[in-house]
Coordinates of C-alpha atoms and ligand atoms in Angstrom, one line a residue:
M1 CA 22.4 -68.4 -40.4
R2 CA 24.0 -71.9 -40.4
T3 CA 25.3 -73.8 -37.3
Q4 CA 26.0 -77.4 -36.4
V5 CA 23.7 -77.5 -33.3
A6 CA 20.8 -75.1 -32.6
I7 CA 20.1 -75.2 -28.9
I8 CA 16.7 -74.0 -27.8
G9 CA 16.7 -72.7 -24.2
A10 CA 19.4 -71.0 -22.0
G11 CA 18.7 -72.7 -18.7
P12 CA 21.4 -74.9 -17.2
A13 CA 20.9 -77.7 -19.8
G14 CA 21.2 -75.4 -22.9
L15 CA 24.1 -73.3 -21.5
L16 CA 26.1 -76.3 -20.4
L17 CA 25.5 -78.2 -23.7
G18 CA 26.7 -75.1 -25.5
Q19 CA 29.8 -74.9 -23.4
L20 CA 30.6 -78.7 -23.8
L21 CA 30.1 -78.5 -27.6
H22 CA 32.3 -75.4 -27.7
T23 CA 35.1 -77.3 -26.0
Y24 CA 34.7 -80.1 -28.5
G25 CA 35.0 -77.5 -31.4
I26 CA 31.3 -78.0 -32.4
D27 CA 29.6 -74.8 -33.5
N28 CA 26.3 -73.9 -31.8
V29 CA 23.8 -71.2 -31.3
I30 CA 21.5 -70.7 -28.3
L31 CA 18.0 -69.3 -28.7
E32 CA 16.2 -68.2 -25.5
R33 CA 12.7 -66.7 -25.2
R34 CA 13.5 -64.6 -22.1
S35 CA 16.1 -62.0 -21.4
A36 CA 19.3 -63.0 -19.7
D37 CA 18.3 -61.0 -16.6
Y38 CA 15.0 -62.8 -16.4
V39 CA 16.7 -66.2 -16.6
L40 CA 19.1 -65.2 -13.8
S41 CA 16.2 -64.0 -11.6
R42 CA 14.6 -67.5 -11.3
I43 CA 15.5 -69.0 -7.9
R44 CA 15.5 -72.7 -8.3
A45 CA 17.9 -75.6 -7.4
G46 CA 20.6 -75.5 -4.8
V47 CA 22.2 -78.9 -4.6
L48 CA 24.8 -80.2 -7.0
E49 CA 25.9 -83.8 -7.3
Q50 CA 29.6 -84.6 -7.5
G51 CA 29.2 -85.6 -11.2
T52 CA 27.6 -82.2 -11.9
V53 CA 30.5 -80.4 -10.3
S54 CA 33.0 -82.6 -12.3
L55 CA 31.3 -81.7 -15.6
L56 CA 31.4 -78.0 -14.7
E57 CA 35.1 -78.4 -13.9
E58 CA 35.6 -80.1 -17.3
V59 CA 34.2 -77.0 -19.1
G60 CA 36.3 -74.6 -16.9
V61 CA 33.4 -73.0 -15.0
A62 CA 34.0 -74.3 -11.5
T63 CA 36.4 -71.7 -10.1
R64 CA 33.8 -69.6 -8.3
L65 CA 31.9 -72.8 -7.4
H66 CA 34.9 -74.1 -5.6
R67 CA 35.5 -70.8 -3.9
E68 CA 31.9 -70.1 -2.8
G69 CA 30.1 -73.5 -2.9
L70 CA 29.4 -75.3 0.4
V71 CA 30.5 -79.0 0.5
H72 CA 28.0 -81.1 2.4
G73 CA 28.8 -84.7 3.5
G74 CA 25.4 -85.2 5.1
I75 CA 21.7 -84.2 5.5
E76 CA 19.3 -84.4 8.4
L77 CA 15.9 -86.0 8.4
A78 CA 13.6 -84.8 11.2
F79 CA 10.4 -86.5 12.3
D80 CA 8.6 -86.8 15.6
G81 CA 10.4 -83.7 16.7
V82 CA 13.9 -85.3 16.5
R83 CA 16.7 -84.8 13.9
H84 CA 18.7 -87.7 12.6
R85 CA 21.8 -87.3 10.5
I86 CA 22.4 -89.2 7.2
D87 CA 26.1 -89.5 6.8
M88 CA 26.2 -89.4 3.0
A89 CA 30.0 -89.3 2.7
G90 CA 30.5 -92.1 5.3
S91 CA 27.9 -94.3 3.4
T92 CA 29.2 -93.7 -0.1
G93 CA 33.0 -93.9 0.3
G94 CA 33.4 -90.2 0.6
K95 CA 30.9 -88.8 -1.9
V96 CA 29.5 -85.3 -1.2
V97 CA 27.1 -82.7 -2.7
T98 CA 27.9 -79.0 -3.2
V99 CA 25.4 -76.3 -2.2
Y100 CA 25.6 -73.7 -4.9
G101 CA 22.6 -72.0 -6.4
Q102 CA 21.3 -72.7 -9.9
T103 CA 21.4 -68.9 -10.5
E104 CA 25.1 -68.9 -9.9
V105 CA 25.7 -71.9 -12.1
T106 CA 23.8 -70.1 -14.9
H107 CA 25.7 -66.9 -14.3
D108 CA 29.0 -68.7 -14.6
L109 CA 28.0 -70.5 -17.7
M110 CA 26.7 -67.2 -19.3
D111 CA 30.1 -65.6 -18.5
A112 CA 32.0 -68.5 -20.1
R113 CA 29.8 -68.4 -23.2
K114 CA 30.5 -64.7 -23.6
A115 CA 34.2 -65.3 -23.3
A116 CA 34.0 -68.2 -25.8
G117 CA 32.4 -65.8 -28.3
R118 CA 29.5 -68.2 -29.2
I119 CA 26.2 -66.7 -30.2
S120 CA 23.2 -66.5 -27.8
I121 CA 20.0 -64.8 -28.9
Y122 CA 17.9 -63.7 -26.0
E123 CA 14.3 -62.5 -26.3
A124 CA 13.8 -64.7 -29.4
D125 CA 10.0 -65.0 -30.0
N126 CA 8.1 -67.8 -31.6
V127 CA 11.0 -70.2 -31.8
T128 CA 10.0 -73.1 -34.0
P129 CA 11.9 -76.3 -34.6
L130 CA 11.2 -77.6 -38.2
D131 CA 12.1 -80.5 -40.5
F132 CA 13.9 -82.5 -37.7
D133 CA 12.6 -85.7 -39.3
G134 CA 14.9 -85.1 -42.3
E135 CA 18.6 -84.4 -43.0
R136 CA 18.3 -80.6 -42.8
P137 CA 16.5 -79.3 -39.7
R138 CA 15.8 -75.6 -39.3
V139 CA 14.7 -73.3 -36.5
T140 CA 12.9 -70.1 -37.2
Y141 CA 12.4 -67.3 -34.6
V142 CA 11.3 -63.7 -34.5
K143 CA 13.6 -61.0 -33.1
D144 CA 12.6 -57.4 -33.0
G145 CA 9.7 -58.1 -35.3
I146 CA 11.9 -59.8 -38.0
T147 CA 11.7 -63.5 -38.8
H148 CA 15.1 -65.3 -39.0
E149 CA 16.1 -68.9 -39.9
I150 CA 18.9 -71.1 -38.6
V151 CA 19.8 -74.1 -40.7
C152 CA 21.6 -76.8 -38.6
D153 CA 22.5 -80.5 -38.3
F154 CA 20.7 -81.0 -35.0
I155 CA 18.3 -79.3 -32.7
A156 CA 18.8 -79.7 -28.9
G157 CA 15.5 -79.1 -27.1
C158 CA 16.6 -77.6 -23.8
D159 CA 13.6 -75.4 -23.3
G160 CA 12.2 -76.7 -20.1
S161 CA 8.8 -78.2 -19.2
H162 CA 6.7 -75.5 -20.9
G163 CA 8.9 -75.4 -24.0
I164 CA 8.0 -75.8 -27.7
C165 CA 10.3 -78.7 -28.5
H166 CA 8.4 -81.7 -27.0
Q167 CA 5.1 -80.1 -28.2
S168 CA 6.5 -80.1 -31.8
V169 CA 6.9 -83.9 -31.8
P170 CA 4.0 -85.5 -33.7
E171 CA 1.5 -87.1 -31.4
G172 CA 2.0 -90.9 -31.5
A173 CA 5.8 -90.5 -31.7
I174 CA 6.0 -89.5 -28.0
R175 CA 4.6 -91.1 -24.9
T176 CA 4.3 -89.2 -21.6
Y177 CA 4.1 -90.5 -18.1
Q178 CA 2.8 -88.2 -15.4
R179 CA 2.1 -87.9 -11.7
G180 CA 0.7 -84.8 -10.1
Y181 CA 1.1 -84.4 -6.3
P182 CA -1.7 -82.7 -4.4
F183 CA 0.5 -80.0 -2.9
G184 CA 3.2 -77.5 -3.7
W185 CA 6.2 -75.9 -2.1
L186 CA 6.2 -72.3 -0.9
G187 CA 9.8 -71.1 -0.9
I188 CA 11.5 -68.0 0.5
L189 CA 15.0 -66.7 0.2
S190 CA 16.4 -64.4 3.0
N191 CA 19.7 -62.8 3.9
T192 CA 19.8 -64.7 7.2
P193 CA 22.3 -67.3 8.4
P194 CA 21.1 -70.9 7.8
V195 CA 19.5 -72.5 10.9
S196 CA 22.0 -75.4 10.7
P197 CA 25.1 -76.2 8.7
E198 CA 23.4 -79.0 6.8
L199 CA 20.0 -79.3 5.1
I200 CA 17.1 -80.4 7.3
Y201 CA 14.2 -82.3 5.7
T202 CA 11.3 -82.3 8.1
K203 CA 8.1 -84.5 8.2
H204 CA 5.5 -82.8 10.4
E205 CA 1.7 -83.4 10.8
R206 CA 1.2 -79.8 9.5
G207 CA 3.2 -80.7 6.4
F208 CA 6.7 -81.0 5.1
A209 CA 9.4 -78.3 5.6
L210 CA 12.9 -78.0 4.2
C211 CA 15.8 -75.8 5.6
S212 CA 18.3 -75.1 2.8
M213 CA 20.8 -72.4 2.1
R214 CA 22.8 -70.6 -0.6
S215 CA 25.7 -69.3 1.5
P216 CA 26.7 -68.8 5.2
T217 CA 24.6 -65.6 5.1
R218 CA 21.7 -66.6 2.8
S219 CA 19.0 -69.1 3.6
R220 CA 16.4 -70.9 1.5
Y221 CA 13.4 -72.4 3.3
Y222 CA 10.4 -74.3 1.9
L223 CA 7.0 -75.2 3.3
Q224 CA 4.5 -77.7 1.9
C225 CA 1.4 -75.8 0.9
T226 CA -1.8 -76.5 -0.9
L227 CA -2.1 -76.3 -4.7
D228 CA -4.5 -73.4 -4.6
D229 CA -2.3 -71.4 -2.1
R230 CA -0.9 -68.0 -3.2
V231 CA 2.2 -66.1 -2.3
D232 CA 0.0 -63.2 -1.3
N233 CA -1.5 -65.3 1.4
W234 CA 1.8 -65.4 3.2
S235 CA 3.4 -62.5 5.0
D236 CA 7.0 -63.0 6.0
Q237 CA 5.9 -63.3 9.6
Q238 CA 3.3 -65.9 8.8
F239 CA 6.0 -67.9 6.9
W240 CA 8.4 -67.8 9.8
D241 CA 5.7 -68.7 12.3
E242 CA 4.6 -71.7 10.3
L243 CA 8.2 -72.9 9.7
K244 CA 8.9 -72.7 13.5
R245 CA 5.8 -74.8 14.1
R246 CA 7.1 -77.6 11.8
L247 CA 10.7 -77.6 12.9
D248 CA 12.2 -79.5 15.9
R249 CA 12.5 -77.4 19.1
E250 CA 16.2 -76.6 18.8
A251 CA 15.9 -75.5 15.2
A252 CA 12.8 -73.4 15.9
D253 CA 14.6 -71.7 18.8
T254 CA 17.8 -70.9 16.8
L255 CA 16.1 -69.9 13.5
V256 CA 17.1 -66.4 12.6
T257 CA 14.3 -64.6 10.7
G258 CA 14.4 -61.6 8.4
P259 CA 12.7 -60.0 5.4
S260 CA 12.3 -62.3 2.4
I261 CA 14.1 -61.3 -0.8
E262 CA 12.1 -63.8 -2.9
K263 CA 8.9 -65.8 -2.4
S264 CA 7.4 -68.3 -4.8
I265 CA 5.2 -71.4 -5.0
A266 CA 5.9 -74.4 -7.2
P267 CA 3.5 -77.3 -7.6
L268 CA 5.1 -80.8 -7.3
R269 CA 4.9 -83.2 -10.2
S270 CA 6.6 -86.0 -12.1
F271 CA 6.7 -86.1 -15.9
V272 CA 8.7 -88.2 -18.3
A273 CA 8.6 -88.1 -22.1
E274 CA 9.8 -91.1 -24.1
P275 CA 11.8 -91.3 -26.2
M276 CA 14.1 -88.3 -25.9
R277 CA 15.2 -88.3 -29.5
F278 CA 13.1 -87.7 -32.7
G279 CA 15.2 -87.8 -35.8
R280 CA 17.5 -84.8 -35.4
L281 CA 15.7 -83.3 -32.4
M282 CA 17.0 -84.3 -29.0
L283 CA 15.4 -83.3 -25.8
A284 CA 17.4 -82.7 -22.6
G285 CA 16.6 -81.6 -19.0
D286 CA 13.2 -80.4 -18.0
A287 CA 12.0 -80.5 -21.6
A288 CA 12.0 -84.3 -21.3
H289 CA 11.3 -84.8 -17.6
I290 CA 10.3 -83.2 -14.3
V291 CA 10.8 -84.5 -10.8
P292 CA 9.5 -83.1 -7.6
P293 CA 12.3 -81.2 -5.8
T294 CA 12.4 -83.4 -2.7
G295 CA 15.3 -85.4 -4.1
A296 CA 17.2 -82.4 -5.4
K297 CA 17.5 -84.1 -8.8
G298 CA 16.1 -81.8 -11.5
L299 CA 19.2 -79.8 -12.3
N300 CA 21.4 -82.8 -11.9
L301 CA 19.4 -84.8 -14.4
A302 CA 19.6 -81.9 -16.9
V303 CA 23.3 -82.1 -16.5
S304 CA 23.6 -85.9 -16.9
D305 CA 21.4 -85.7 -20.1
V306 CA 23.7 -83.1 -21.5
R307 CA 26.7 -85.1 -20.7
Y308 CA 25.4 -88.1 -22.7
L309 CA 24.2 -85.9 -25.5
S310 CA 27.4 -83.9 -25.8
H311 CA 29.5 -87.1 -26.0
A312 CA 27.1 -88.5 -28.6
L313 CA 27.5 -85.3 -30.8
R314 CA 31.3 -85.4 -30.3
E315 CA 31.3 -89.0 -31.5
Y316 CA 29.1 -88.0 -34.5
Y317 CA 31.4 -85.2 -35.7
A318 CA 34.8 -86.7 -34.7
D319 CA 34.3 -90.4 -35.5
K320 CA 31.4 -90.1 -38.1
S321 CA 29.4 -92.5 -35.9
S322 CA 25.7 -92.2 -35.0
A323 CA 26.0 -95.0 -32.4
G324 CA 26.0 -92.5 -29.4
L325 CA 23.0 -90.6 -30.8
D326 CA 21.1 -93.9 -31.4
D327 CA 21.7 -94.8 -27.7
Y328 CA 21.1 -91.3 -26.3
S329 CA 17.5 -91.8 -25.4
S330 CA 17.8 -95.2 -23.7
R331 CA 21.0 -94.3 -21.8
A332 CA 19.5 -91.0 -20.5
L333 CA 16.1 -92.5 -19.6
A334 CA 17.7 -95.4 -17.6
R335 CA 19.2 -92.8 -15.3
V336 CA 16.1 -90.5 -15.4
W337 CA 13.7 -93.2 -14.2
K338 CA 16.0 -94.0 -11.2
A339 CA 15.9 -90.3 -10.2
V340 CA 12.1 -90.2 -10.8
R341 CA 11.8 -93.2 -8.5
F342 CA 14.0 -91.6 -5.8
S343 CA 12.2 -88.3 -6.0
W344 CA 8.8 -89.9 -5.8
W345 CA 9.9 -92.0 -2.8
M346 CA 11.4 -89.1 -0.9
T347 CA 8.2 -87.1 -1.6
S348 CA 5.9 -89.9 -0.6
M349 CA 7.8 -90.5 2.7
M350 CA 8.1 -86.9 3.8
H351 CA 4.8 -85.1 2.9
R352 CA 1.3 -85.1 4.3
F353 CA -1.2 -86.1 1.6
P354 CA -4.9 -85.1 1.7
D355 CA -5.8 -88.7 2.3
T356 CA -3.0 -89.4 4.9
D357 CA -4.8 -91.2 7.7
P358 CA -3.3 -92.4 11.0
F359 CA -2.3 -95.7 9.5
T360 CA -0.4 -94.0 6.5
D361 CA 1.2 -91.6 9.0
R362 CA 2.5 -94.5 11.1
V363 CA 3.9 -96.3 8.0
Q364 CA 5.7 -93.1 6.9
L365 CA 7.2 -92.7 10.4
A366 CA 8.2 -96.4 10.4
E367 CA 9.9 -96.0 7.1
L368 CA 11.8 -92.9 8.3
S369 CA 12.8 -94.7 11.4
Y370 CA 14.0 -97.6 9.3
V371 CA 15.9 -95.3 6.9
V372 CA 17.9 -93.6 9.7
G373 CA 18.4 -96.9 11.7
S374 CA 19.4 -99.3 9.0
K375 CA 22.8 -99.1 7.4
A376 CA 21.5 -100.6 4.2
A377 CA 18.6 -98.1 4.0
T378 CA 20.8 -95.2 4.9
T379 CA 23.3 -96.2 2.2
S380 CA 20.5 -96.5 -0.4
L381 CA 19.2 -93.0 0.4
A382 CA 22.8 -91.6 0.4
E383 CA 23.9 -93.1 -2.9
N384 CA 20.8 -91.8 -4.6
Y385 CA 21.2 -88.3 -3.0
V386 CA 24.9 -87.9 -4.0
G387 CA 24.0 -89.1 -7.5
L388 CA 24.0 -92.5 -9.2
P389 CA 26.9 -93.1 -11.6
F390 CA 26.5 -91.9 -15.2
Ligands
RFL1 P1 15.0 -74.6 -17.4 O1 15.9 -74.1 -16.3 O2 13.6 -74.5 -17.3 O3 15.5 -73.8 -18.8 C1 14.7 -73.8 -20.0 C2 14.9 -72.5 -20.7 O4 14.2 -72.6 -21.9 C3 13.5 -71.4 -22.1 N1 12.4 -71.6 -23.0 C4 12.4 -71.2 -24.3 N2 13.3 -70.6 -25.1 C5 13.0 -70.4 -26.4 N3 11.8 -70.7 -27.0 C6 10.9 -71.3 -26.2 N4 9.7 -71.7 -26.8 C7 11.1 -71.6 -24.9 N5 10.4 -72.1 -23.8 C8 11.2 -72.1 -22.8 C9 13.1 -70.9 -20.7 O5 12.9 -69.5 -20.7 C10 14.3 -71.4 -19.9 O6 15.3 -70.3 -19.8 O7 15.3 -76.1 -17.8 P2 16.7 -76.9 -17.8 O8 17.8 -76.1 -18.4 O9 16.4 -78.3 -18.3 O10 17.1 -77.0 -16.2 C11 16.3 -77.7 -15.3 C12 16.3 -77.1 -13.9 O11 16.0 -75.7 -14.1 C13 15.3 -77.8 -13.0 O12 15.3 -79.2 -13.2 C14 15.7 -77.5 -11.5 O13 15.6 -76.2 -11.2 C15 14.8 -78.4 -10.6 N6 15.1 -78.1 -9.1 C16 16.1 -78.7 -8.5 N7 17.0 -79.4 -9.2 C17 18.1 -79.9 -8.5 O14 18.9 -80.7 -9.1 N8 18.4 -79.7 -7.2 C18 17.6 -78.9 -6.5 O15 17.9 -78.7 -5.3 C19 16.4 -78.4 -7.1 N9 15.5 -77.6 -6.4 C20 14.2 -77.3 -8.4 C21 14.4 -77.1 -7.0 C22 13.1 -76.7 -9.0 C23 12.2 -75.9 -8.3 N10 11.1 -75.3 -8.9 C24 11.0 -73.9 -9.0 C25 10.3 -76.2 -9.7 C26 13.6 -76.3 -6.3 C27 12.5 -75.7 -6.9 C28 11.6 -74.9 -6.0
PHB2 C1 17.2 -75.7 -2.5 O1 18.1 -75.3 -1.8 O2 16.6 -74.9 -3.3 C2 16.8 -77.1 -2.5 C3 17.6 -78.0 -1.7 C4 17.2 -79.3 -1.6 C5 16.1 -79.8 -2.3 C6 15.3 -78.9 -3.0 C7 15.7 -77.5 -3.1 O3 15.7 -81.1 -2.2

């Protein structure tokens, strides 16, 4: 098979890139290791920046998002048992975020791809990017026991943090920066009404807690847990009891509990690979960088990478110019590092670390008090949360 761009990975990065290229008339094929149902079963992000929503509008997949997504102009930070509202819209000249699950975004993009008639190959094994240091890259894969080859102009590595693409880059050509955090998040999804109309980020001496949602009838809650913790250690009742201990009094009293429909643990880490382009292989999204979820940035970064990359590829085919591709890595990384910084800062301020002593705890509280009390600090948090300009 021959295509212009072979995209590896059908997460939000790969699917959105495929849709953008389709609208620019650029042929592309998506190769995904898992089944479509498996991809849709992963419960992940929930908060979309305005720029993310705009790009989904641009490719014509925002109808359901506008119907069902929840527009949020603020978040709440809770500490010392008291909640404080961050007026994001008021601090950023009216910018907002939209609460709409990654699963739904993925679903909408898969539907659009089907309608566009572009090829996606699910359950493709042993996907291997080859010859991307030359003019004629190839990707091989195995489907139903038979090896196939796709010849292409470019390979887009949208295959997430455990993908094959960044591992295929010769050592020495790639530099990685990492930070592991000594805790994870235990998350549950339940068909219960959210405890409050806006997200609540809570710092508590027992650990961080987050109240989020997917719809007026579906909630998503997270608890900071240890790295060696396991989902089996937590019955639903234990989860709800622990969440109530960490929430402020009013939230704990109004929390509606119910059976969980999903429960998972994710370790928190930061990772950045530099550069994001190697000849004719370009990385995008989690394949190039991971941020801890505290800043709600991962999916949004995947979208901003794909925005830069799709424009660069359009320029290559329409104007016969490689300038956008040459700049892709540095443009994307400039925005990535700001989100890495913001996510690290939110994580550091809100969580209990194993070495948090009374001094560190007081400094965290002073910082939170400053953030909610200072117009400058509130604005800084708000403009990062709603998303920095592209
Ligand atoms: P994905 O979604 O991981 O998709 C990569 C795809 O590539 C496939 N793949 C392969 N395919 C072929 N061959 C191979 N060798 C392959 N290896 C892998 C995989 O099966 C997969 O389908 O990466 P992508 O597209 O870059 O998207 C990134 C986002 O998924 C991620 O950044 C976010 O989910 C992070 N995140 C959040 N981001 C936000 O912007 N806002 C949030 O509120 C938010 N909350 C979260 C999050 C991530 C979380 N977890 C689970 C870490 C909350 C949590 C708990
Ligand atoms: C979510 O709803 O899953 C979510 C929301 C905000 C975050 C992280 C995750 O910061």
